[in-house]
mmCIF file of C-alpha atoms in Angstrom:
data_model
loop_
_atom_site.group_PDB
_atom_site.id
_atom_site.type_symbol
_atom_site.label_atom_id
_atom_site.label_comp_id
_atom_site.label_asym_id
_atom_site.label_seq_id
_atom_site.Cartn_x
_atom_site.Cartn_y
_atom_site.Cartn_z
ATOM 1 C CA MET A 1 17.173 26.152 -21.286
ATOM 2 C CA PRO A 2 16.838 29.922 -20.851
ATOM 3 C CA ALA A 3 18.093 31.438 -17.621
ATOM 4 C CA ARG A 4 15.497 32.723 -15.175
ATOM 5 C CA ALA A 5 15.138 36.420 -14.647
ATOM 6 C CA LYS A 6 16.390 37.697 -11.308
ATOM 7 C CA ASN A 7 13.929 38.086 -8.443
ATOM 8 C CA THR A 8 11.184 35.892 -9.869
ATOM 9 C CA PRO A 9 8.646 34.674 -7.297
ATOM 10 C CA ALA A 10 10.282 31.228 -7.334
ATOM 11 C CA GLN A 11 13.597 32.778 -6.314
ATOM 12 C CA SER A 12 12.223 34.967 -3.558
ATOM 13 C CA SER A 13 11.756 33.376 -0.175
ATOM 14 C CA ALA A 14 11.782 34.462 3.430
ATOM 15 C CA ALA A 15 15.454 33.506 3.682
ATOM 16 C CA GLY A 16 16.259 35.286 0.415
ATOM 17 C CA THR A 17 17.278 32.261 -1.659
ATOM 18 C CA ASP A 18 15.001 29.612 -3.087
ATOM 19 C CA PRO A 19 16.431 26.200 -2.136
ATOM 20 C CA ILE A 20 15.253 24.786 -5.467
ATOM 21 C CA ASP A 21 17.158 27.448 -7.395
ATOM 22 C CA TRP A 22 20.161 26.665 -5.190
ATOM 23 C CA ALA A 23 19.867 22.954 -6.062
ATOM 24 C CA ARG A 24 19.505 23.763 -9.774
ATOM 25 C CA HIS A 25 22.602 25.962 -9.676
ATOM 26 C CA PHE A 26 24.737 23.282 -8.066
ATOM 27 C CA TRP A 27 23.291 20.511 -10.250
ATOM 28 C CA ARG A 28 24.547 22.448 -13.256
ATOM 29 C CA ARG A 29 27.813 23.450 -11.580
ATOM 30 C CA HIS A 30 28.633 19.810 -10.867
ATOM 31 C CA GLY A 31 27.602 18.760 -14.379
ATOM 32 C CA LEU A 32 25.159 16.130 -13.208
ATOM 33 C CA GLY A 33 23.521 15.720 -16.592
ATOM 34 C CA ASP A 34 20.217 15.733 -18.395
ATOM 35 C CA ASP A 35 17.943 14.677 -15.538
ATOM 36 C CA GLU A 36 18.018 18.128 -13.967
ATOM 37 C CA ASP A 37 14.304 18.822 -14.517
ATOM 38 C CA ALA A 38 13.288 15.458 -13.062
ATOM 39 C CA PHE A 39 15.443 16.081 -9.967
ATOM 40 C CA ILE A 40 14.169 19.638 -9.591
ATOM 41 C CA ALA A 41 10.552 18.521 -10.049
ATOM 42 C CA MET A 42 10.999 15.785 -7.436
ATOM 43 C CA SER A 43 12.654 18.207 -5.022
ATOM 44 C CA SER A 44 9.921 20.796 -5.572
ATOM 45 C CA VAL A 45 7.117 18.286 -4.976
ATOM 46 C CA LEU A 46 8.796 16.918 -1.842
ATOM 47 C CA ARG A 47 9.410 20.408 -0.419
ATOM 48 C CA PHE A 48 5.835 21.479 -1.123
ATOM 49 C CA HIS A 49 4.562 18.227 0.358
ATOM 50 C CA ARG A 50 6.479 18.931 3.564
ATOM 51 C CA LEU A 51 5.126 22.508 3.751
ATOM 52 C CA MET A 52 1.579 21.288 3.139
ATOM 53 C CA VAL A 53 1.815 18.432 5.645
ATOM 54 C CA ASP A 54 3.224 20.749 8.316
ATOM 55 C CA THR A 55 0.250 23.098 7.900
ATOM 56 C CA VAL A 56 -2.294 20.278 7.790
ATOM 57 C CA ASP A 57 -0.749 18.441 10.761
ATOM 58 C CA THR A 58 -0.908 21.588 12.893
ATOM 59 C CA GLU A 59 -4.652 21.879 12.282
ATOM 60 C CA LEU A 60 -5.351 18.172 12.704
ATOM 61 C CA LYS A 61 -3.567 18.069 16.074
ATOM 62 C CA ARG A 62 -6.234 20.461 17.352
ATOM 63 C CA HIS A 63 -8.709 17.633 16.736
ATOM 64 C CA ASP A 64 -6.398 14.929 18.120
ATOM 65 C CA LEU A 65 -5.971 13.470 14.621
ATOM 66 C CA ASN A 66 -3.000 12.700 12.455
ATOM 67 C CA LEU A 67 -3.056 12.783 8.662
ATOM 68 C CA THR A 68 -3.652 9.025 8.284
ATOM 69 C CA ASP A 69 -6.546 9.129 10.748
ATOM 70 C CA TYR A 70 -8.113 12.110 8.983
ATOM 71 C CA MET A 71 -7.751 10.560 5.533
ATOM 72 C CA LEU A 72 -9.185 7.274 6.816
ATOM 73 C CA LEU A 73 -12.221 9.085 8.212
ATOM 74 C CA MET A 74 -12.590 11.158 5.033
ATOM 75 C CA THR A 75 -12.368 8.039 2.866
ATOM 76 C CA LEU A 76 -15.221 6.551 4.864
ATOM 77 C CA GLN A 77 -17.127 9.853 4.844
ATOM 78 C CA LEU A 78 -16.805 10.155 1.065
ATOM 79 C CA SER A 79 -17.771 6.553 0.366
ATOM 80 C CA GLU A 80 -21.318 5.881 -0.715
ATOM 81 C CA THR A 81 -22.244 3.862 2.377
ATOM 82 C CA GLY A 82 -19.685 5.082 4.927
ATOM 83 C CA THR A 83 -18.206 1.584 4.900
ATOM 84 C CA ARG A 84 -15.023 0.110 3.432
ATOM 85 C CA LEU A 85 -12.884 -2.975 3.923
ATOM 86 C CA VAL A 86 -9.637 -2.452 5.831
ATOM 87 C CA SER A 87 -7.785 -3.644 2.718
ATOM 88 C CA GLN A 88 -9.587 -1.009 0.609
ATOM 89 C CA LEU A 89 -8.655 1.689 3.116
ATOM 90 C CA ALA A 90 -5.004 0.636 3.014
ATOM 91 C CA ARG A 91 -4.982 0.772 -0.805
ATOM 92 C CA SER A 92 -6.816 4.104 -0.912
ATOM 93 C CA LEU A 93 -4.461 5.668 1.621
ATOM 94 C CA MET A 94 -1.398 3.998 0.083
ATOM 95 C CA VAL A 95 -0.333 2.623 3.463
ATOM 96 C CA HIS A 96 0.596 -0.836 4.645
ATOM 97 C CA PRO A 97 -2.404 -2.875 5.851
ATOM 98 C CA THR A 98 -0.868 -2.887 9.350
ATOM 99 C CA THR A 99 -0.901 0.915 9.354
ATOM 100 C CA ALA A 100 -4.565 0.919 8.313
ATOM 101 C CA THR A 101 -5.351 -1.601 11.059
ATOM 102 C CA LEU A 102 -3.537 0.481 13.702
ATOM 103 C CA ALA A 103 -5.380 3.614 12.577
ATOM 104 C CA THR A 104 -8.624 1.647 12.703
ATOM 105 C CA ASP A 105 -7.796 0.565 16.268
ATOM 106 C CA ARG A 106 -7.228 4.199 17.293
ATOM 107 C CA MET A 107 -10.430 5.379 15.663
ATOM 108 C CA GLU A 108 -12.474 2.507 17.116
ATOM 109 C CA ALA A 109 -11.179 3.227 20.635
ATOM 110 C CA ARG A 110 -12.489 6.786 20.202
ATOM 111 C CA LYS A 111 -15.834 5.460 18.880
ATOM 112 C CA LEU A 112 -15.280 7.234 15.552
ATOM 113 C CA ILE A 113 -15.634 4.006 13.584
ATOM 114 C CA LYS A 114 -17.079 0.537 14.116
ATOM 115 C CA ARG A 115 -15.837 -2.801 12.872
ATOM 116 C CA LYS A 116 -18.411 -5.166 11.422
ATOM 117 C CA PRO A 117 -17.971 -8.663 10.025
ATOM 118 C CA HIS A 118 -18.297 -8.929 6.270
ATOM 119 C CA PRO A 119 -21.630 -10.593 5.459
ATOM 120 C CA THR A 120 -20.169 -13.128 3.000
ATOM 121 C CA ASP A 121 -16.414 -13.310 3.716
ATOM 122 C CA ARG A 122 -15.464 -14.438 7.221
ATOM 123 C CA ARG A 123 -11.866 -13.266 6.660
ATOM 124 C CA ALA A 124 -12.841 -9.664 5.891
ATOM 125 C CA THR A 125 -13.791 -6.862 8.242
ATOM 126 C CA LEU A 126 -15.856 -3.866 7.274
ATOM 127 C CA ILE A 127 -15.101 -0.471 8.791
ATOM 128 C CA HIS A 128 -18.037 1.893 9.236
ATOM 129 C CA ILE A 129 -17.850 5.579 10.221
ATOM 130 C CA THR A 130 -20.018 6.520 13.215
ATOM 131 C CA ASP A 131 -21.981 9.721 13.732
ATOM 132 C CA SER A 132 -19.200 10.880 16.094
ATOM 133 C CA GLY A 133 -16.664 10.156 13.363
ATOM 134 C CA ARG A 134 -18.676 12.176 10.848
ATOM 135 C CA THR A 135 -18.920 15.089 13.272
ATOM 136 C CA LEU A 136 -15.192 15.067 13.986
ATOM 137 C CA VAL A 137 -14.122 14.743 10.357
ATOM 138 C CA ASN A 138 -16.458 17.611 9.426
ATOM 139 C CA GLU A 139 -14.963 19.800 12.168
ATOM 140 C CA ALA A 140 -11.420 18.907 11.082
ATOM 141 C CA THR A 141 -12.323 19.635 7.468
ATOM 142 C CA GLU A 142 -13.568 23.092 8.463
ATOM 143 C CA SER A 143 -10.234 23.743 10.205
ATOM 144 C CA LEU A 144 -8.346 22.612 7.108
ATOM 145 C CA ARG A 145 -10.581 24.726 4.897
ATOM 146 C CA ALA A 146 -9.576 27.765 7.008
ATOM 147 C CA VAL A 147 -5.915 27.164 6.075
ATOM 148 C CA GLY A 148 -6.658 26.337 2.445
ATOM 149 C CA PHE A 149 -5.890 22.623 2.981
ATOM 150 C CA GLY A 150 -2.218 23.617 3.079
ATOM 151 C CA PHE A 151 -2.346 25.821 -0.014
ATOM 152 C CA ALA A 152 -1.893 29.555 0.058
ATOM 153 C CA HIS A 153 -5.246 31.252 -0.391
ATOM 154 C CA ASP A 154 -6.241 32.650 -3.785
ATOM 155 C CA VAL A 155 -4.420 30.023 -5.841
ATOM 156 C CA HIS A 156 -7.501 28.296 -7.264
ATOM 157 C CA ASP A 157 -6.274 28.327 -10.863
ATOM 158 C CA ASP A 158 -2.945 26.849 -9.754
ATOM 159 C CA GLN A 159 -4.791 24.164 -7.781
ATOM 160 C CA ARG A 160 -6.815 23.148 -10.832
ATOM 161 C CA GLU A 161 -3.689 23.059 -12.983
ATOM 162 C CA LEU A 162 -1.840 21.060 -10.323
ATOM 163 C CA ILE A 163 -4.692 18.542 -10.122
ATOM 164 C CA ASP A 164 -4.515 18.019 -13.897
ATOM 165 C CA VAL A 165 -0.716 17.736 -13.983
ATOM 166 C CA LEU A 166 -0.604 15.377 -11.006
ATOM 167 C CA ALA A 167 -3.392 13.231 -12.495
ATOM 168 C CA ARG A 168 -1.307 12.701 -15.631
ATOM 169 C CA LEU A 169 1.829 11.981 -13.578
ATOM 170 C CA ARG A 170 -0.011 9.622 -11.213
ATOM 171 C CA LEU A 171 -1.525 7.652 -14.080
ATOM 172 C CA ALA A 172 1.852 7.448 -15.830
ATOM 173 C CA ALA A 173 3.314 6.087 -12.577
ATOM 174 C CA GLY A 174 0.586 3.427 -12.399
ATOM 175 C CA ASP A 175 -1.708 4.981 -9.777
ATOM 176 C CA THR A 176 -5.013 3.190 -10.177
ATOM 177 C CA ASP A 177 -7.609 1.637 -7.946
ATOM 178 C CA THR A 178 -6.464 -1.802 -9.112
ATOM 179 C CA PRO A 179 -4.977 -3.726 -6.149
ATOM 180 C CA THR A 180 -1.843 -4.840 -7.999
ATOM 181 C CA ARG A 181 -0.237 -4.314 -11.361
ATOM 182 C CA ALA A 182 -0.412 -8.071 -11.948
ATOM 183 C CA ALA A 183 -4.195 -7.902 -11.741
ATOM 184 C CA ARG A 184 -4.253 -5.651 -14.801
ATOM 185 C CA THR A 185 -2.184 -8.019 -16.930
ATOM 186 C CA THR A 186 -4.156 -11.190 -16.179
#
């Protein structure tokens, strides 16, 4: 692997040293083997995730929302009918059903969503976004748009490339809308 040139954008940071370059240096120094790129990729994604979440959380707090609440409302907003099952929300958000239920409780108490019984399955509950929920999620989305949804502005080409790369990685990791892996094999 060729060495990076000095003072590349990846190496420059406010503190002067890129923590990922630091990790790469010590990975090599300690002779930790061939999985360097996988470790560095994981570390890079996790660091960027933290930076993005910090930015997004700051904006969402202004609307008295957390990230799960916002994504729950957006999932309902983006759905064709504004309605989903709690179990579908949990799968879509990749959270435990209890977490989806607690978020639903918070949103219902604020009259942002309504629970409705499923018309044919007594065990299932439908969650429906209210007009107040639509208004709030639209306002929160405008706030997030103002901060580039956690991305630096003017990185549209990088965003498109990242979407494509992450789509391939997600699919390789088994990210589908299928409830369980077992369902695909039966």
